[in-house]
mmCIF file of C-alpha atoms and ligand atoms in Angstrom:
data_model
loop_
_atom_site.group_PDB
_atom_site.id
_atom_site.type_symbol
_atom_site.label_atom_id
_atom_site.label_comp_id
_atom_site.label_asym_id
_atom_site.label_seq_id
_atom_site.Cartn_x
_atom_site.Cartn_y
_atom_site.Cartn_z
ATOM 1 C CA MET Z 936 0.000 0.000 0.000
ATOM 2 C CA ILE Z 937 1.318 3.460 -0.871
ATOM 3 C CA GLY Z 938 2.458 5.330 2.236
ATOM 4 C CA GLU Z 939 2.565 2.165 4.332
ATOM 5 C CA ASN Z 940 5.734 2.362 6.374
ATOM 6 C CA VAL Z 941 5.663 0.328 9.538
ATOM 7 C CA GLY Z 942 8.446 0.137 12.081
ATOM 8 C CA LYS Z 943 9.869 -3.141 13.358
ATOM 9 C CA LYS Z 944 8.870 -4.822 16.597
ATOM 10 C CA LEU Z 945 11.891 -5.189 18.891
ATOM 11 C CA ASN Z 946 11.957 -7.665 21.770
ATOM 12 C CA LYS Z 947 14.668 -6.032 23.817
ATOM 13 C CA TYR Z 948 15.552 -3.240 26.190
ATOM 14 C CA VAL Z 949 16.619 0.113 24.742
ATOM 15 C CA GLU Z 950 17.665 3.058 26.911
ATOM 16 C CA ASP Z 951 16.366 5.852 24.649
ATOM 17 C CA TYR Z 952 12.658 5.655 23.919
ATOM 18 C CA VAL Z 953 9.205 7.215 24.162
ATOM 19 C CA VAL Z 954 6.632 5.277 26.176
ATOM 20 C CA PHE Z 955 3.077 6.137 25.182
ATOM 21 C CA ASP Z 956 -0.510 5.249 25.981
ATOM 22 C CA LEU Z 957 -3.975 6.038 24.669
ATOM 23 C CA GLU Z 958 -7.418 6.195 26.178
ATOM 24 C CA THR Z 959 -10.196 5.513 23.675
ATOM 25 C CA THR Z 960 -13.981 5.449 23.307
ATOM 26 C CA GLY Z 961 -13.789 1.627 23.161
ATOM 27 C CA VAL Z 962 -11.771 -1.358 22.020
ATOM 28 C CA SER Z 963 -12.614 -1.416 18.297
ATOM 29 C CA THR Z 964 -9.745 -0.217 16.137
ATOM 30 C CA LYS Z 965 -12.317 0.148 13.340
ATOM 31 C CA SER Z 966 -14.969 2.307 14.949
ATOM 32 C CA ASP Z 967 -13.541 3.809 18.153
ATOM 33 C CA GLU Z 968 -11.624 7.039 18.645
ATOM 34 C CA VAL Z 969 -8.773 8.303 20.820
ATOM 35 C CA ILE Z 970 -9.760 10.563 23.732
ATOM 36 C CA GLU Z 971 -6.377 10.961 25.437
ATOM 37 C CA ILE Z 972 -2.765 10.502 24.359
ATOM 38 C CA SER Z 973 0.220 10.711 26.695
ATOM 39 C CA ALA Z 974 3.911 9.998 26.354
ATOM 40 C CA ILE Z 975 7.132 10.112 28.356
ATOM 41 C CA LYS Z 976 10.506 10.603 26.695
ATOM 42 C CA VAL Z 977 13.387 8.691 28.241
ATOM 43 C CA SER Z 978 17.036 9.326 27.525
ATOM 44 C CA SER Z 979 19.739 6.930 28.805
ATOM 45 C CA GLY Z 980 17.120 5.276 31.030
ATOM 46 C CA ARG Z 981 16.079 8.598 32.645
ATOM 47 C CA VAL Z 982 12.833 10.515 32.216
ATOM 48 C CA ALA Z 983 13.532 13.601 30.111
ATOM 49 C CA ASP Z 984 10.111 14.994 29.125
ATOM 50 C CA GLU Z 985 6.359 14.379 29.283
ATOM 51 C CA PHE Z 986 3.535 14.949 26.822
ATOM 52 C CA SER Z 987 -0.183 14.615 27.538
ATOM 53 C CA THR Z 988 -3.411 15.901 26.061
ATOM 54 C CA LEU Z 989 -7.072 15.057 26.184
ATOM 55 C CA VAL Z 990 -8.622 14.712 22.729
ATOM 56 C CA ASN Z 991 -12.067 15.722 21.477
ATOM 57 C CA PRO Z 992 -13.264 12.623 19.563
ATOM 58 C CA LEU Z 993 -16.012 14.700 17.865
ATOM 59 C CA ARG Z 994 -18.578 12.150 19.059
ATOM 60 C CA PRO Z 995 -20.073 11.237 22.431
ATOM 61 C CA ILE Z 996 -17.918 9.125 24.763
ATOM 62 C CA PRO Z 997 -19.800 5.929 25.685
ATOM 63 C CA TYR Z 998 -20.602 5.512 29.359
ATOM 64 C CA GLN Z 999 -18.610 2.237 29.424
ATOM 65 C CA ALA Z 1000 -15.443 4.098 28.419
ATOM 66 C CA SER Z 1001 -15.968 6.965 30.866
ATOM 67 C CA ARG Z 1002 -16.475 4.412 33.602
ATOM 68 C CA VAL Z 1003 -13.013 2.911 32.946
ATOM 69 C CA ASN Z 1004 -10.945 6.051 32.427
ATOM 70 C CA GLY Z 1005 -13.075 8.752 34.048
ATOM 71 C CA ILE Z 1006 -12.947 10.918 30.902
ATOM 72 C CA THR Z 1007 -16.279 12.570 30.096
ATOM 73 C CA ASP Z 1008 -17.717 14.605 27.204
ATOM 74 C CA SER Z 1009 -17.460 17.840 29.166
ATOM 75 C CA MET Z 1010 -13.760 17.239 29.918
ATOM 76 C CA VAL Z 1011 -12.866 17.018 26.207
ATOM 77 C CA LYS Z 1012 -15.208 19.596 24.684
ATOM 78 C CA ASN Z 1013 -12.460 22.263 24.468
ATOM 79 C CA SER Z 1014 -9.632 19.818 23.718
ATOM 80 C CA PRO Z 1015 -7.861 19.543 20.344
ATOM 81 C CA ASP Z 1016 -9.156 17.006 17.829
ATOM 82 C CA PHE Z 1017 -6.970 13.952 17.190
ATOM 83 C CA LYS Z 1018 -5.409 15.380 14.021
ATOM 84 C CA ALA Z 1019 -3.865 18.192 16.078
ATOM 85 C CA ALA Z 1020 -3.052 15.937 19.041
ATOM 86 C CA LEU Z 1021 -1.454 13.194 16.934
ATOM 87 C CA GLY Z 1022 0.607 15.782 15.064
ATOM 88 C CA ALA Z 1023 1.900 17.153 18.375
ATOM 89 C CA PHE Z 1024 2.601 13.619 19.637
ATOM 90 C CA LEU Z 1025 4.570 12.746 16.488
ATOM 91 C CA ASP Z 1026 6.584 15.980 16.824
ATOM 92 C CA PHE Z 1027 7.330 15.042 20.440
ATOM 93 C CA THR Z 1028 8.286 11.489 19.471
ATOM 94 C CA GLY Z 1029 10.538 12.135 16.478
ATOM 95 C CA ASN Z 1030 12.253 8.941 15.390
ATOM 96 C CA GLN Z 1031 12.578 7.449 18.901
ATOM 97 C CA VAL Z 1032 11.685 3.819 19.594
ATOM 98 C CA LEU Z 1033 8.081 3.637 20.858
ATOM 99 C CA VAL Z 1034 7.385 1.584 23.983
ATOM 100 C CA GLY Z 1035 4.034 0.583 25.411
ATOM 101 C CA HIS Z 1036 1.930 -2.187 26.902
ATOM 102 C CA ASN Z 1037 -0.049 -4.217 24.371
ATOM 103 C CA ILE Z 1038 0.689 -1.568 21.707
ATOM 104 C CA HIS Z 1039 1.283 -4.187 18.999
ATOM 105 C CA THR Z 1040 -2.365 -5.231 19.033
ATOM 106 C CA PHE Z 1041 -4.012 -2.038 20.307
ATOM 107 C CA ASP Z 1042 -2.502 1.458 20.535
ATOM 108 C CA LEU Z 1043 -0.334 1.294 17.413
ATOM 109 C CA LYS Z 1044 -3.348 0.259 15.345
ATOM 110 C CA PHE Z 1045 -5.161 3.467 16.308
ATOM 111 C CA ILE Z 1046 -2.281 5.813 15.566
ATOM 112 C CA ARG Z 1047 -1.392 4.008 12.328
ATOM 113 C CA ARG Z 1048 -5.018 4.140 11.181
ATOM 114 C CA ASP Z 1049 -5.333 7.832 11.921
ATOM 115 C CA ALA Z 1050 -1.910 8.873 10.579
ATOM 116 C CA MET Z 1051 -2.931 7.116 7.361
ATOM 117 C CA ASN Z 1052 -6.328 8.872 7.334
ATOM 118 C CA PHE Z 1053 -4.964 12.336 8.125
ATOM 119 C CA TRP Z 1054 -1.741 12.410 6.121
ATOM 120 C CA ASN Z 1055 -1.530 9.128 4.168
ATOM 121 C CA MET Z 1056 1.499 8.441 6.306
ATOM 122 C CA GLY Z 1057 2.821 5.354 8.125
ATOM 123 C CA ILE Z 1058 4.360 5.253 11.612
ATOM 124 C CA ALA Z 1059 7.928 4.206 10.865
ATOM 125 C CA ASN Z 1060 9.235 4.107 14.447
ATOM 126 C CA ASP Z 1061 10.500 0.753 15.680
ATOM 127 C CA TYR Z 1062 8.696 -0.315 18.841
ATOM 128 C CA VAL Z 1063 8.850 -2.509 21.932
ATOM 129 C CA ASP Z 1064 5.649 -4.056 23.274
ATOM 130 C CA THR Z 1065 6.160 -4.657 27.003
ATOM 131 C CA LEU Z 1066 3.415 -7.318 27.126
ATOM 132 C CA PRO Z 1067 5.325 -10.084 25.247
ATOM 133 C CA LEU Z 1068 8.551 -8.851 26.862
ATOM 134 C CA ALA Z 1069 7.038 -9.344 30.332
ATOM 135 C CA ARG Z 1070 5.715 -12.787 29.367
ATOM 136 C CA ALA Z 1071 9.226 -13.825 28.311
ATOM 137 C CA CYS Z 1072 10.960 -12.317 31.359
ATOM 138 C CA LEU Z 1073 8.452 -13.441 34.007
ATOM 139 C CA PRO Z 1074 7.022 -16.756 32.766
ATOM 140 C CA LYS Z 1075 5.459 -17.621 36.123
ATOM 141 C CA LEU Z 1076 3.307 -14.536 36.646
ATOM 142 C CA LYS Z 1077 -0.468 -15.081 36.746
ATOM 143 C CA SER Z 1078 -1.453 -11.817 35.082
ATOM 144 C CA TYR Z 1079 0.456 -9.560 32.715
ATOM 145 C CA SER Z 1080 -1.776 -6.517 33.124
ATOM 146 C CA LEU Z 1081 0.181 -3.323 33.601
ATOM 147 C CA THR Z 1082 -1.154 -2.858 37.135
ATOM 148 C CA ASN Z 1083 -0.185 -6.419 38.068
ATOM 149 C CA LEU Z 1084 3.319 -5.954 36.657
ATOM 150 C CA ALA Z 1085 3.612 -2.687 38.593
ATOM 151 C CA SER Z 1086 2.596 -4.377 41.828
ATOM 152 C CA HIS Z 1087 4.997 -7.273 41.107
ATOM 153 C CA TYR Z 1088 7.836 -4.722 41.055
ATOM 154 C CA GLY Z 1089 6.463 -2.678 43.968
ATOM 155 C CA ILE Z 1090 5.749 0.341 41.762
ATOM 156 C CA ARG Z 1091 3.214 2.750 43.204
ATOM 157 C CA VAL Z 1092 0.059 2.763 41.101
ATOM 158 C CA SER Z 1093 -1.596 6.146 40.706
ATOM 159 C CA ASP Z 1094 -3.946 7.366 38.002
ATOM 160 C CA ALA Z 1095 -4.251 3.864 36.518
ATOM 161 C CA HIS Z 1096 -6.385 3.958 33.347
ATOM 162 C CA ARG Z 1097 -5.496 7.561 32.631
ATOM 163 C CA ALA Z 1098 -2.916 7.739 29.872
ATOM 164 C CA LEU Z 1099 -0.127 9.621 31.694
ATOM 165 C CA GLY Z 1100 -0.485 7.511 34.861
ATOM 166 C CA ASP Z 1101 -0.235 4.355 32.777
ATOM 167 C CA CYS Z 1102 2.824 5.766 30.940
ATOM 168 C CA ARG Z 1103 4.577 6.407 34.261
ATOM 169 C CA MET Z 1104 3.841 2.867 35.446
ATOM 170 C CA ASN Z 1105 4.815 1.394 32.083
ATOM 171 C CA GLN Z 1106 8.091 3.339 32.015
ATOM 172 C CA GLN Z 1107 9.140 1.931 35.395
ATOM 173 C CA VAL Z 1108 8.012 -1.582 34.435
ATOM 174 C CA PHE Z 1109 10.105 -1.365 31.240
ATOM 175 C CA GLU Z 1110 13.198 -0.327 33.238
ATOM 176 C CA HIS Z 1111 12.664 -3.331 35.557
ATOM 177 C CA LEU Z 1112 12.263 -5.660 32.565
ATOM 178 C CA GLY Z 1113 15.473 -4.158 31.169
ATOM 179 C CA ARG Z 1114 17.273 -5.204 34.351
ATOM 180 C CA GLU Z 1115 15.849 -8.738 34.042
ATOM 181 C CA ILE Z 1116 17.190 -8.885 30.497
ATOM 182 C CA LYS Z 1117 20.632 -7.539 31.466
ATOM 183 C CA ASN Z 1118 20.932 -9.814 34.517
ATOM 184 C CA PRO Z 1119 19.016 -12.964 33.608
ATOM 185 C CA ALA Z 1120 18.267 -15.586 36.240
ATOM 186 C CA PRO Z 1121 19.290 -18.745 34.344
ATOM 187 C CA GLU Z 1122 17.548 -21.024 36.856
ATOM 188 C CA ALA Z 1123 14.243 -19.424 35.865
ATOM 189 C CA GLY Z 1124 15.039 -20.159 32.229
ATOM 190 C CA THR Z 1125 14.191 -16.602 31.192
ATOM 191 C CA ALA Z 1126 15.424 -13.470 29.524
ATOM 192 C CA PHE Z 1127 18.139 -15.092 27.479
ATOM 193 C CA THR Z 1128 19.194 -12.696 24.739
ATOM 194 C CA CYS Z 1129 20.557 -13.133 21.238
ATOM 195 C CA PRO Z 1130 24.317 -12.563 21.047
ATOM 196 C CA GLN Z 1131 23.896 -11.138 17.552
ATOM 197 C CA CYS Z 1132 21.115 -8.567 17.962
ATOM 198 C CA GLY Z 1133 20.286 -8.385 21.695
ATOM 199 C CA GLN Z 1134 16.644 -9.422 21.330
ATOM 200 C CA LEU Z 1135 15.064 -12.137 23.453
ATOM 201 C CA MET Z 1136 15.491 -15.746 22.408
ATOM 202 C CA GLN Z 1137 12.588 -18.158 22.545
ATOM 203 C CA ARG Z 1138 12.254 -21.931 22.552
ATOM 204 C CA ARG Z 1139 11.018 -23.219 19.229
ATOM 205 C CA LYS Z 1140 10.133 -26.604 17.811
ATOM 206 C CA GLY Z 1141 11.739 -27.555 14.521
ATOM 207 C CA ARG Z 1142 11.929 -30.652 12.360
ATOM 208 C CA PHE Z 1143 14.864 -31.940 14.399
ATOM 209 C CA GLY Z 1144 13.527 -31.079 17.845
ATOM 210 C CA GLU Z 1145 13.613 -28.054 20.087
ATOM 211 C CA PHE Z 1146 16.038 -25.169 19.667
ATOM 212 C CA TRP Z 1147 16.491 -21.564 20.768
ATOM 213 C CA GLY Z 1148 15.553 -19.059 18.078
ATOM 214 C CA CYS Z 1149 15.891 -15.273 18.076
ATOM 215 C CA THR Z 1150 12.590 -13.327 18.367
ATOM 216 C CA GLY Z 1151 14.104 -10.976 15.778
ATOM 217 C CA PHE Z 1152 13.472 -13.660 13.131
ATOM 218 C CA PRO Z 1153 13.367 -13.257 10.121
ATOM 219 C CA ASP Z 1154 15.682 -10.211 10.327
ATOM 220 C CA CYS Z 1155 17.975 -12.139 12.656
ATOM 221 C CA ARG Z 1156 18.407 -15.845 12.025
ATOM 222 C CA TYR Z 1157 20.546 -16.712 15.049
ATOM 223 C CA THR Z 1158 19.751 -20.100 16.649
ATOM 224 C CA GLN Z 1159 21.285 -22.179 19.401
ATOM 225 C CA ASN Z 1160 20.839 -25.777 20.550
ATOM 226 C CA VAL Z 1161 18.742 -26.391 23.668
HETATM 227 ZN ZN1 ZN J 1916 19.011 -12.035 17.047
#
């Protein structure tokens, strides 16, 4: 498709990134709209800047959505529309790696859809989804929700389900996951990284039995025997 330009999914820790989160009118990436977008810029593992705006979705916010995030029609009536908000977010983000929780299946779909609608433009930033990263680093956890990961690491949860609060939690969770990746606990069988590209390795089944394969496949084809 013309204008389609999609960044690569990375399964590793990076120390320069922008963590972002959306609140929306619902879960459908076809029919729902963004009502808040927030982001935190991190440089060398340290918080450098924050971005947050409510968004007027130009339609009523369903009660179900307001009940989750507390955002109501009257709160967004004087807010920018998403074309203005997404433009400001993309200016803030530049070409940094995007980080977020469940962004591969949710948040990125919204911003890709709307960047395509507004400007016929793809989102070319590479990205790290902390949901599969957490699953690989902490295989024994019962729930991989952001709030559960935060409580696992003893991170104070405030403003959960508002975009900036979730970004702050997600940023700290990502730094903890980064430490798991840098200092793996081999007895837990986790967070083993590819010596060629630094992304997580995963156990795979092949024709000749099990082996370790890089999650960067097909860009990285590194494998190792189990
Ligand atoms: Zn690799």
